[in-house]
mmCIF file of N, CA, C and O in Angstrom:
data_model
loop_
_atom_site.group_PDB
_atom_site.id
_atom_site.type_symbol
_atom_site.label_atom_id
_atom_site.label_comp_id
_atom_site.label_asym_id
_atom_site.label_seq_id
_atom_site.Cartn_x
_atom_site.Cartn_y
_atom_site.Cartn_z
ATOM 1 N N MET A 1 22.157 20.143 -3.778
ATOM 2 C CA MET A 1 22.160 18.703 -3.978
ATOM 3 C C MET A 1 21.549 17.977 -2.780
ATOM 4 O O MET A 1 20.791 17.049 -2.953
ATOM 5 N N ILE A 2 21.882 18.434 -1.584
ATOM 6 C CA ILE A 2 21.357 17.782 -0.387
ATOM 7 C C ILE A 2 19.849 17.991 -0.277
ATOM 8 O O ILE A 2 19.124 17.086 0.117
ATOM 9 N N ALA A 3 19.385 19.174 -0.674
ATOM 10 C CA ALA A 3 17.938 19.432 -0.637
ATOM 11 C C ALA A 3 17.202 18.522 -1.608
ATOM 12 O O ALA A 3 16.107 18.041 -1.307
ATOM 13 N N LEU A 4 17.794 18.267 -2.761
ATOM 14 C CA LEU A 4 17.177 17.374 -3.746
ATOM 15 C C LEU A 4 17.090 15.957 -3.216
ATOM 16 O O LEU A 4 16.072 15.281 -3.389
ATOM 17 N N ILE A 5 18.132 15.505 -2.553
ATOM 18 C CA ILE A 5 18.123 14.155 -1.972
ATOM 19 C C ILE A 5 17.056 14.060 -0.887
ATOM 20 O O ILE A 5 16.315 13.078 -0.820
ATOM 21 N N GLY A 6 16.971 15.071 -0.047
ATOM 22 C CA GLY A 6 15.929 15.088 0.980
ATOM 23 C C GLY A 6 14.539 15.070 0.381
ATOM 24 O O GLY A 6 13.646 14.380 0.878
ATOM 25 N N PHE A 7 14.342 15.789 -0.715
ATOM 26 C CA PHE A 7 13.048 15.818 -1.397
ATOM 27 C C PHE A 7 12.702 14.451 -1.978
ATOM 28 O O PHE A 7 11.559 14.006 -1.894
ATOM 29 N N VAL A 8 13.679 13.774 -2.559
ATOM 30 C CA VAL A 8 13.445 12.443 -3.125
ATOM 31 C C VAL A 8 13.026 11.465 -2.033
ATOM 32 O O VAL A 8 12.073 10.686 -2.210
ATOM 33 N N PHE A 9 13.689 11.498 -0.899
ATOM 34 C CA PHE A 9 13.313 10.612 0.195
ATOM 35 C C PHE A 9 11.948 10.975 0.765
ATOM 36 O O PHE A 9 11.186 10.100 1.170
ATOM 37 N N TYR A 10 11.625 12.261 0.770
ATOM 38 C CA TYR A 10 10.301 12.693 1.216
ATOM 39 C C TYR A 10 9.218 12.136 0.291
ATOM 40 O O TYR A 10 8.179 11.640 0.746
ATOM 41 N N ILE A 11 9.448 12.210 -1.012
ATOM 42 C CA ILE A 11 8.486 11.692 -1.985
ATOM 43 C C ILE A 11 8.345 10.179 -1.841
ATOM 44 O O ILE A 11 7.226 9.642 -1.885
ATOM 45 N N LEU A 12 9.443 9.465 -1.667
ATOM 46 C CA LEU A 12 9.372 8.015 -1.470
ATOM 47 C C LEU A 12 8.552 7.661 -0.233
ATOM 48 O O LEU A 12 7.712 6.753 -0.261
ATOM 49 N N ASP A 13 8.787 8.374 0.849
ATOM 50 C CA ASP A 13 8.042 8.137 2.081
ATOM 51 C C ASP A 13 6.560 8.433 1.888
ATOM 52 O O ASP A 13 5.697 7.670 2.339
ATOM 53 N N ALA A 14 6.238 9.514 1.186
ATOM 54 C CA ALA A 14 4.837 9.875 0.937
ATOM 55 C C ALA A 14 4.156 8.837 0.049
ATOM 56 O O ALA A 14 3.002 8.465 0.289
ATOM 57 N N LEU A 15 4.857 8.334 -0.967
ATOM 58 C CA LEU A 15 4.277 7.310 -1.840
ATOM 59 C C LEU A 15 4.015 6.007 -1.087
ATOM 60 O O LEU A 15 2.987 5.348 -1.295
ATOM 61 N N LEU A 16 4.921 5.648 -0.201
ATOM 62 C CA LEU A 16 4.698 4.447 0.606
ATOM 63 C C LEU A 16 3.511 4.632 1.553
ATOM 64 O O LEU A 16 2.716 3.708 1.759
ATOM 65 N N SER A 17 3.351 5.829 2.103
ATOM 66 C CA SER A 17 2.199 6.110 2.961
ATOM 67 C C SER A 17 0.895 6.044 2.165
ATOM 68 O O SER A 17 -0.105 5.484 2.641
ATOM 69 N N LEU A 18 0.901 6.583 0.956
ATOM 70 C CA LEU A 18 -0.291 6.496 0.102
ATOM 71 C C LEU A 18 -0.615 5.052 -0.253
ATOM 72 O O LEU A 18 -1.789 4.670 -0.339
ATOM 73 N N LEU A 19 0.411 4.242 -0.452
ATOM 74 C CA LEU A 19 0.187 2.822 -0.743
ATOM 75 C C LEU A 19 -0.468 2.116 0.440
ATOM 76 O O LEU A 19 -1.371 1.293 0.260
ATOM 77 N N VAL A 20 -0.043 2.459 1.639
ATOM 78 C CA VAL A 20 -0.674 1.867 2.831
ATOM 79 C C VAL A 20 -2.134 2.281 2.915
ATOM 80 O O VAL A 20 -3.017 1.446 3.166
ATOM 81 N N PHE A 21 -2.429 3.558 2.670
ATOM 82 C CA PHE A 21 -3.819 4.015 2.683
ATOM 83 C C PHE A 21 -4.642 3.328 1.604
ATOM 84 O O PHE A 21 -5.803 2.977 1.822
ATOM 85 N N ALA A 22 -4.053 3.098 0.437
ATOM 86 C CA ALA A 22 -4.760 2.400 -0.644
ATOM 87 C C ALA A 22 -5.068 0.959 -0.258
ATOM 88 O O ALA A 22 -6.150 0.443 -0.562
ATOM 89 N N MET A 23 -4.137 0.300 0.432
ATOM 90 C CA MET A 23 -4.385 -1.080 0.882
ATOM 91 C C MET A 23 -5.506 -1.127 1.912
ATOM 92 O O MET A 23 -6.359 -2.019 1.863
ATOM 93 N N ILE A 24 -5.513 -0.182 2.826
ATOM 94 C CA ILE A 24 -6.575 -0.136 3.830
ATOM 95 C C ILE A 24 -7.920 0.143 3.170
ATOM 96 O O ILE A 24 -8.927 -0.510 3.469
ATOM 97 N N ALA A 25 -7.953 1.098 2.250
ATOM 98 C CA ALA A 25 -9.196 1.426 1.548
ATOM 99 C C ALA A 25 -9.686 0.244 0.720
ATOM 100 O O ALA A 25 -10.887 -0.045 0.669
ATOM 101 N N SER A 26 -8.770 -0.471 0.085
ATOM 102 C CA SER A 26 -9.143 -1.637 -0.703
ATOM 103 C C SER A 26 -9.734 -2.736 0.178
ATOM 104 O O SER A 26 -10.728 -3.379 -0.196
ATOM 105 N N ALA A 27 -9.143 -2.947 1.334
ATOM 106 C CA ALA A 27 -9.673 -3.958 2.255
ATOM 107 C C ALA A 27 -11.061 -3.574 2.755
ATOM 108 O O ALA A 27 -11.977 -4.415 2.781
ATOM 109 N N ILE A 28 -11.243 -2.321 3.124
ATOM 110 C CA ILE A 28 -12.552 -1.868 3.598
ATOM 111 C C ILE A 28 -13.584 -1.982 2.488
ATOM 112 O O ILE A 28 -14.710 -2.443 2.712
ATOM 113 N N LEU A 29 -13.207 -1.589 1.276
ATOM 114 C CA LEU A 29 -14.129 -1.691 0.144
ATOM 115 C C LEU A 29 -14.506 -3.139 -0.136
ATOM 116 O O LEU A 29 -15.674 -3.441 -0.400
ATOM 117 N N SER A 30 -13.551 -4.044 -0.039
ATOM 118 C CA SER A 30 -13.872 -5.464 -0.280
ATOM 119 C C SER A 30 -14.818 -6.003 0.787
ATOM 120 O O SER A 30 -15.687 -6.826 0.496
ATOM 121 N N TRP A 31 -14.665 -5.538 2.026
ATOM 122 C CA TRP A 31 -15.604 -5.962 3.073
ATOM 123 C C TRP A 31 -16.996 -5.419 2.801
ATOM 124 O O TRP A 31 -17.995 -6.117 2.991
ATOM 125 N N LEU A 32 -17.077 -4.155 2.393
ATOM 126 C CA LEU A 32 -18.386 -3.562 2.103
ATOM 127 C C LEU A 32 -19.073 -4.274 0.942
ATOM 128 O O LEU A 32 -20.292 -4.472 0.967
ATOM 129 N N VAL A 33 -18.318 -4.691 -0.043
ATOM 130 C CA VAL A 33 -18.892 -5.446 -1.161
ATOM 131 C C VAL A 33 -19.287 -6.840 -0.703
ATOM 132 O O VAL A 33 -20.368 -7.341 -1.044
ATOM 133 N N ALA A 34 -18.444 -7.487 0.104
ATOM 134 C CA ALA A 34 -18.736 -8.849 0.567
ATOM 135 C C ALA A 34 -19.984 -8.896 1.440
ATOM 136 O O ALA A 34 -20.755 -9.865 1.369
ATOM 137 N N PHE A 35 -20.205 -7.872 2.249
ATOM 138 C CA PHE A 35 -21.381 -7.841 3.120
ATOM 139 C C PHE A 35 -22.571 -7.147 2.471
ATOM 140 O O PHE A 35 -23.561 -6.858 3.125
ATOM 141 N N ASP A 36 -22.452 -6.883 1.170
ATOM 142 C CA ASP A 36 -23.526 -6.326 0.351
ATOM 143 C C ASP A 36 -24.020 -4.966 0.857
ATOM 144 O O ASP A 36 -25.195 -4.645 0.738
ATOM 145 N N VAL A 37 -23.120 -4.199 1.430
ATOM 146 C CA VAL A 37 -23.456 -2.838 1.824
ATOM 147 C C VAL A 37 -23.460 -1.952 0.579
ATOM 148 O O VAL A 37 -24.327 -1.102 0.419
ATOM 149 N N ILE A 38 -22.471 -2.166 -0.270
ATOM 150 C CA ILE A 38 -22.424 -1.509 -1.579
ATOM 151 C C ILE A 38 -22.212 -2.595 -2.625
ATOM 152 O O ILE A 38 -21.793 -3.710 -2.307
ATOM 153 N N ASN A 39 -22.533 -2.282 -3.881
ATOM 154 C CA ASN A 39 -22.280 -3.268 -4.922
ATOM 155 C C ASN A 39 -21.491 -2.643 -6.054
ATOM 156 O O ASN A 39 -21.434 -1.431 -6.205
ATOM 157 N N LEU A 40 -20.875 -3.519 -6.827
ATOM 158 C CA LEU A 40 -20.003 -3.062 -7.895
ATOM 159 C C LEU A 40 -20.767 -2.677 -9.158
ATOM 160 O O LEU A 40 -20.156 -2.297 -10.146
ATOM 161 N N ARG A 41 -22.092 -2.772 -9.159
ATOM 162 C CA ARG A 41 -22.872 -2.327 -10.308
ATOM 163 C C ARG A 41 -22.900 -0.804 -10.400
ATOM 164 O O ARG A 41 -23.132 -0.258 -11.463
ATOM 165 N N ASN A 42 -22.660 -0.138 -9.289
ATOM 166 C CA ASN A 42 -22.529 1.314 -9.292
ATOM 167 C C ASN A 42 -21.206 1.664 -9.982
ATOM 168 O O ASN A 42 -20.135 1.207 -9.578
ATOM 169 N N GLN A 43 -21.254 2.474 -11.030
ATOM 170 C CA GLN A 43 -20.065 2.778 -11.819
ATOM 171 C C GLN A 43 -18.985 3.485 -11.011
ATOM 172 O O GLN A 43 -17.790 3.233 -11.194
ATOM 173 N N PHE A 44 -19.381 4.353 -10.102
ATOM 174 C CA PHE A 44 -18.408 5.062 -9.274
ATOM 175 C C PHE A 44 -17.665 4.089 -8.360
ATOM 176 O O PHE A 44 -16.435 4.116 -8.271
ATOM 177 N N VAL A 45 -18.410 3.218 -7.705
ATOM 178 C CA VAL A 45 -17.807 2.231 -6.809
ATOM 179 C C VAL A 45 -16.926 1.279 -7.608
ATOM 180 O O VAL A 45 -15.818 0.929 -7.187
ATOM 181 N N TYR A 46 -17.399 0.878 -8.782
ATOM 182 C CA TYR A 46 -16.622 -0.021 -9.631
ATOM 183 C C TYR A 46 -15.311 0.633 -10.055
ATOM 184 O O TYR A 46 -14.258 -0.011 -10.063
ATOM 185 N N GLY A 47 -15.359 1.905 -10.394
ATOM 186 C CA GLY A 47 -14.143 2.624 -10.781
ATOM 187 C C GLY A 47 -13.143 2.718 -9.643
ATOM 188 O O GLY A 47 -11.935 2.531 -9.850
ATOM 189 N N ILE A 48 -13.637 2.998 -8.458
ATOM 190 C CA ILE A 48 -12.756 3.062 -7.290
ATOM 191 C C ILE A 48 -12.148 1.698 -7.006
ATOM 192 O O ILE A 48 -10.946 1.580 -6.729
ATOM 193 N N ALA A 49 -12.969 0.650 -7.088
ATOM 194 C CA ALA A 49 -12.482 -0.704 -6.826
ATOM 195 C C ALA A 49 -11.412 -1.099 -7.840
ATOM 196 O O ALA A 49 -10.391 -1.698 -7.475
ATOM 197 N N ARG A 50 -11.618 -0.776 -9.099
ATOM 198 C CA ARG A 50 -10.626 -1.113 -10.131
ATOM 199 C C ARG A 50 -9.329 -0.331 -9.920
ATOM 200 O O ARG A 50 -8.238 -0.877 -10.086
ATOM 201 N N PHE A 51 -9.445 0.934 -9.552
ATOM 202 C CA PHE A 51 -8.254 1.737 -9.298
ATOM 203 C C PHE A 51 -7.455 1.175 -8.120
ATOM 204 O O PHE A 51 -6.233 0.990 -8.209
ATOM 205 N N LEU A 52 -8.146 0.885 -7.011
ATOM 206 C CA LEU A 52 -7.457 0.346 -5.841
ATOM 207 C C LEU A 52 -6.846 -1.014 -6.133
ATOM 208 O O LEU A 52 -5.742 -1.333 -5.664
ATOM 209 N N GLU A 53 -7.534 -1.823 -6.922
ATOM 210 C CA GLU A 53 -7.005 -3.130 -7.315
ATOM 211 C C GLU A 53 -5.739 -2.963 -8.154
ATOM 212 O O GLU A 53 -4.754 -3.674 -7.959
ATOM 213 N N ALA A 54 -5.757 -2.021 -9.090
ATOM 214 C CA ALA A 54 -4.591 -1.796 -9.944
ATOM 215 C C ALA A 54 -3.392 -1.280 -9.154
ATOM 216 O O ALA A 54 -2.249 -1.598 -9.471
ATOM 217 N N VAL A 55 -3.650 -0.503 -8.117
ATOM 218 C CA VAL A 55 -2.559 0.055 -7.316
ATOM 219 C C VAL A 55 -1.996 -0.975 -6.344
ATOM 220 O O VAL A 55 -0.775 -1.073 -6.176
ATOM 221 N N THR A 56 -2.860 -1.757 -5.719
ATOM 222 C CA THR A 56 -2.401 -2.657 -4.658
ATOM 223 C C THR A 56 -2.024 -4.049 -5.139
ATOM 224 O O THR A 56 -1.240 -4.727 -4.475
ATOM 225 N N ARG A 57 -2.555 -4.502 -6.254
ATOM 226 C CA ARG A 57 -2.292 -5.867 -6.715
ATOM 227 C C ARG A 57 -0.816 -6.162 -6.923
ATOM 228 O O ARG A 57 -0.332 -7.217 -6.500
ATOM 229 N N PRO A 58 -0.030 -5.274 -7.583
ATOM 230 C CA PRO A 58 1.392 -5.603 -7.768
ATOM 231 C C PRO A 58 2.156 -5.760 -6.454
ATOM 232 O O PRO A 58 3.130 -6.512 -6.394
ATOM 233 N N VAL A 59 1.732 -5.071 -5.422
ATOM 234 C CA VAL A 59 2.413 -5.182 -4.130
ATOM 235 C C VAL A 59 1.936 -6.416 -3.368
ATOM 236 O O VAL A 59 2.734 -7.117 -2.736
ATOM 237 N N LEU A 60 0.644 -6.696 -3.429
ATOM 238 C CA LEU A 60 0.088 -7.799 -2.647
ATOM 239 C C LEU A 60 0.314 -9.174 -3.274
ATOM 240 O O LEU A 60 0.338 -10.174 -2.560
ATOM 241 N N ALA A 61 0.480 -9.254 -4.580
ATOM 242 C CA ALA A 61 0.601 -10.548 -5.258
ATOM 243 C C ALA A 61 1.754 -11.405 -4.718
ATOM 244 O O ALA A 61 1.555 -12.602 -4.459
ATOM 245 N N PRO A 62 2.958 -10.859 -4.514
ATOM 246 C CA PRO A 62 4.024 -11.710 -3.956
ATOM 247 C C PRO A 62 3.697 -12.224 -2.554
ATOM 248 O O PRO A 62 4.031 -13.365 -2.212
ATOM 249 N N PHE A 63 3.054 -11.399 -1.750
ATOM 250 C CA PHE A 63 2.686 -11.833 -0.401
ATOM 251 C C PHE A 63 1.604 -12.909 -0.452
ATOM 252 O O PHE A 63 1.609 -13.835 0.354
ATOM 253 N N GLN A 64 0.679 -12.797 -1.387
ATOM 254 C CA GLN A 64 -0.393 -13.781 -1.503
ATOM 255 C C GLN A 64 0.120 -15.122 -1.995
ATOM 256 O O GLN A 64 -0.483 -16.158 -1.715
ATOM 257 N N LYS A 65 1.225 -15.122 -2.730
ATOM 258 C CA LYS A 65 1.831 -16.391 -3.149
ATOM 259 C C LYS A 65 2.460 -17.115 -1.974
ATOM 260 O O LYS A 65 2.475 -18.341 -1.931
ATOM 261 N N ILE A 66 2.990 -16.358 -1.023
ATOM 262 C CA ILE A 66 3.687 -16.945 0.120
ATOM 263 C C ILE A 66 2.720 -17.287 1.251
ATOM 264 O O ILE A 66 2.826 -18.350 1.864
ATOM 265 N N ILE A 67 1.785 -16.395 1.537
ATOM 266 C CA ILE A 67 0.905 -16.531 2.694
ATOM 267 C C ILE A 67 -0.452 -17.072 2.243
ATOM 268 O O ILE A 67 -1.176 -16.393 1.513
ATOM 269 N N PRO A 68 -0.809 -18.273 2.687
ATOM 270 C CA PRO A 68 -2.129 -18.791 2.304
ATOM 271 C C PRO A 68 -3.227 -18.078 3.097
ATOM 272 O O PRO A 68 -2.998 -17.605 4.208
ATOM 273 N N PRO A 69 -4.428 -17.983 2.519
ATOM 274 C CA PRO A 69 -5.526 -17.367 3.278
ATOM 275 C C PRO A 69 -5.914 -18.232 4.474
ATOM 276 O O PRO A 69 -5.862 -19.454 4.419
ATOM 277 N N LEU A 70 -6.274 -17.569 5.552
ATOM 278 C CA LEU A 70 -6.732 -18.273 6.747
ATOM 279 C C LEU A 70 -8.253 -18.343 6.696
ATOM 280 O O LEU A 70 -8.936 -17.371 7.006
ATOM 281 N N GLY A 71 -8.767 -19.480 6.275
ATOM 282 C CA GLY A 71 -10.201 -19.578 6.051
ATOM 283 C C GLY A 71 -10.534 -18.751 4.826
ATOM 284 O O GLY A 71 -10.018 -18.977 3.748
ATOM 285 N N ASN A 72 -11.396 -17.780 4.986
ATOM 286 C CA ASN A 72 -11.719 -16.863 3.898
ATOM 287 C C ASN A 72 -11.076 -15.492 4.087
ATOM 288 O O ASN A 72 -11.430 -14.548 3.408
ATOM 289 N N VAL A 73 -10.138 -15.402 5.024
ATOM 290 C CA VAL A 73 -9.515 -14.119 5.351
ATOM 291 C C VAL A 73 -8.114 -14.067 4.752
ATOM 292 O O VAL A 73 -7.284 -14.938 4.994
ATOM 293 N N ASP A 74 -7.865 -13.023 3.978
ATOM 294 C CA ASP A 74 -6.565 -12.798 3.373
ATOM 295 C C ASP A 74 -5.781 -11.839 4.265
ATOM 296 O O ASP A 74 -6.164 -10.675 4.418
ATOM 297 N N ILE A 75 -4.700 -12.341 4.857
ATOM 298 C CA ILE A 75 -3.918 -11.502 5.761
ATOM 299 C C ILE A 75 -2.709 -10.871 5.073
ATOM 300 O O ILE A 75 -1.914 -10.194 5.719
ATOM 301 N N SER A 76 -2.583 -11.072 3.767
ATOM 302 C CA SER A 76 -1.429 -10.506 3.059
ATOM 303 C C SER A 76 -1.377 -8.978 3.128
ATOM 304 O O SER A 76 -0.273 -8.428 3.203
ATOM 305 N N PRO A 77 -2.511 -8.241 3.127
ATOM 306 C CA PRO A 77 -2.381 -6.789 3.290
ATOM 307 C C PRO A 77 -1.778 -6.387 4.635
ATOM 308 O O PRO A 77 -1.021 -5.413 4.700
ATOM 309 N N ILE A 78 -2.064 -7.136 5.671
ATOM 310 C CA ILE A 78 -1.503 -6.821 6.990
ATOM 311 C C ILE A 78 0.009 -6.991 6.965
ATOM 312 O O ILE A 78 0.759 -6.127 7.443
ATOM 313 N N VAL A 79 0.460 -8.094 6.385
ATOM 314 C CA VAL A 79 1.902 -8.342 6.303
ATOM 315 C C VAL A 79 2.569 -7.302 5.412
ATOM 316 O O VAL A 79 3.650 -6.786 5.735
ATOM 317 N N ALA A 80 1.930 -6.963 4.290
ATOM 318 C CA ALA A 80 2.497 -5.952 3.391
ATOM 319 C C ALA A 80 2.599 -4.595 4.084
ATOM 320 O O ALA A 80 3.605 -3.885 3.926
ATOM 321 N N ILE A 81 1.587 -4.230 4.856
ATOM 322 C CA ILE A 81 1.626 -2.960 5.586
ATOM 323 C C ILE A 81 2.739 -2.970 6.626
ATOM 324 O O ILE A 81 3.443 -1.975 6.808
ATOM 325 N N LEU A 82 2.944 -4.096 7.290
ATOM 326 C CA LEU A 82 4.041 -4.193 8.257
ATOM 327 C C LEU A 82 5.395 -4.047 7.570
ATOM 328 O O LEU A 82 6.296 -3.368 8.087
ATOM 329 N N VAL A 83 5.554 -4.664 6.407
ATOM 330 C CA VAL A 83 6.814 -4.555 5.674
ATOM 331 C C VAL A 83 7.041 -3.119 5.208
ATOM 332 O O VAL A 83 8.143 -2.576 5.341
ATOM 333 N N ILE A 84 6.000 -2.482 4.682
ATOM 334 C CA ILE A 84 6.131 -1.096 4.232
ATOM 335 C C ILE A 84 6.452 -0.175 5.414
ATOM 336 O O ILE A 84 7.284 0.725 5.302
ATOM 337 N N SER A 85 5.821 -0.414 6.555
ATOM 338 C CA SER A 85 6.121 0.397 7.741
ATOM 339 C C SER A 85 7.571 0.211 8.183
ATOM 340 O O SER A 85 8.226 1.168 8.593
ATOM 341 N N GLY A 86 8.070 -1.020 8.092
ATOM 342 C CA GLY A 86 9.469 -1.274 8.422
ATOM 343 C C GLY A 86 10.414 -0.557 7.472
ATOM 344 O O GLY A 86 11.441 -0.004 7.888
ATOM 345 N N ILE A 87 10.048 -0.552 6.185
ATOM 346 C CA ILE A 87 10.861 0.179 5.209
ATOM 347 C C ILE A 87 10.875 1.665 5.534
ATOM 348 O O ILE A 87 11.929 2.306 5.512
ATOM 349 N N GLN A 88 9.700 2.204 5.864
ATOM 350 C CA GLN A 88 9.626 3.631 6.180
ATOM 351 C C GLN A 88 10.394 3.980 7.452
ATOM 352 O O GLN A 88 11.024 5.030 7.539
ATOM 353 N N ARG A 89 10.306 3.120 8.427
ATOM 354 C CA ARG A 89 10.889 3.442 9.723
ATOM 355 C C ARG A 89 12.393 3.181 9.784
ATOM 356 O O ARG A 89 13.131 3.928 10.436
ATOM 357 N N TYR A 90 12.873 2.110 9.107
ATOM 358 C CA TYR A 90 14.267 1.722 9.271
ATOM 359 C C TYR A 90 15.111 1.879 8.000
ATOM 360 O O TYR A 90 16.218 2.397 8.067
ATOM 361 N N LEU A 91 14.612 1.431 6.864
ATOM 362 C CA LEU A 91 15.438 1.437 5.668
ATOM 363 C C LEU A 91 15.579 2.814 5.029
ATOM 364 O O LEU A 91 16.672 3.190 4.604
ATOM 365 N N LEU A 92 14.485 3.568 4.928
ATOM 366 C CA LEU A 92 14.594 4.897 4.332
ATOM 367 C C LEU A 92 15.520 5.823 5.120
ATOM 368 O O LEU A 92 16.380 6.469 4.526
ATOM 369 N N PRO A 93 15.390 5.895 6.460
ATOM 370 C CA PRO A 93 16.338 6.744 7.197
ATOM 371 C C PRO A 93 17.788 6.264 7.083
ATOM 372 O O PRO A 93 18.707 7.089 6.968
ATOM 373 N N ALA A 94 17.995 4.943 7.065
ATOM 374 C CA ALA A 94 19.356 4.424 6.933
ATOM 375 C C ALA A 94 19.920 4.750 5.550
ATOM 376 O O ALA A 94 21.090 5.147 5.422
ATOM 377 N N ALA A 95 19.096 4.597 4.522
ATOM 378 C CA ALA A 95 19.545 4.932 3.166
ATOM 379 C C ALA A 95 19.808 6.422 3.040
ATOM 380 O O ALA A 95 20.782 6.839 2.397
ATOM 381 N N GLN A 96 18.963 7.229 3.649
ATOM 382 C CA GLN A 96 19.151 8.681 3.606
ATOM 383 C C GLN A 96 20.447 9.075 4.308
ATOM 384 O O GLN A 96 21.207 9.899 3.805
ATOM 385 N N ALA A 97 20.721 8.464 5.439
ATOM 386 C CA ALA A 97 21.963 8.771 6.164
ATOM 387 C C ALA A 97 23.176 8.320 5.348
ATOM 388 O O ALA A 97 24.202 9.015 5.305
ATOM 389 N N ALA A 98 23.059 7.182 4.689
ATOM 390 C CA ALA A 98 24.176 6.706 3.867
ATOM 391 C C ALA A 98 24.432 7.626 2.686
ATOM 392 O O ALA A 98 25.579 7.932 2.360
ATOM 393 N N VAL A 99 23.352 8.076 2.045
ATOM 394 C CA VAL A 99 23.507 8.988 0.903
ATOM 395 C C VAL A 99 24.069 10.322 1.372
ATOM 396 O O VAL A 99 24.953 10.891 0.722
ATOM 397 N N TYR A 100 23.602 10.837 2.499
ATOM 398 C CA TYR A 100 24.139 12.088 3.020
ATOM 399 C C TYR A 100 25.626 11.939 3.360
ATOM 400 O O TYR A 100 26.400 12.869 3.203
ATOM 401 N N GLY A 101 26.013 10.750 3.851
ATOM 402 C CA GLY A 101 27.420 10.505 4.152
ATOM 403 C C GLY A 101 28.271 10.497 2.903
ATOM 404 O O GLY A 101 29.433 10.931 2.924
ATOM 405 N N LEU A 102 27.722 10.022 1.788
ATOM 406 C CA LEU A 102 28.466 10.005 0.540
ATOM 407 C C LEU A 102 28.564 11.394 -0.087
ATOM 408 O O LEU A 102 29.552 11.729 -0.720
ATOM 409 N N VAL A 103 27.517 12.197 0.097
ATOM 410 C CA VAL A 103 27.482 13.535 -0.507
ATOM 411 C C VAL A 103 28.387 14.495 0.258
ATOM 412 O O VAL A 103 29.077 15.328 -0.328
ATOM 413 N N ALA A 104 28.381 14.382 1.568
ATOM 414 C CA ALA A 104 29.103 15.347 2.404
ATOM 415 C C ALA A 104 30.601 15.203 2.318
ATOM 416 O O ALA A 104 31.226 14.458 1.765
#
């Protein structure tokens, strides 16, 4: 039972890390499109952009409602990454310790 709980927390931590990487990749891709380094007419690039948008939009939308863009710069991914890092660093270990305390 304890191994299963540890595995679940490991998967949660890995999914949050993948979400952070997806946000970073989405931001870099949007910059490359904005500076016309790549364009969305390429089907491969368009597919990647749509996938990253589908993954990151549900997480970023609440932050974008609260945080207005500064000029043309959207800082909501930075805030979202900070919140996710805080969850990984403080909340997941605390929840894991609490669950282990209940199981033991």
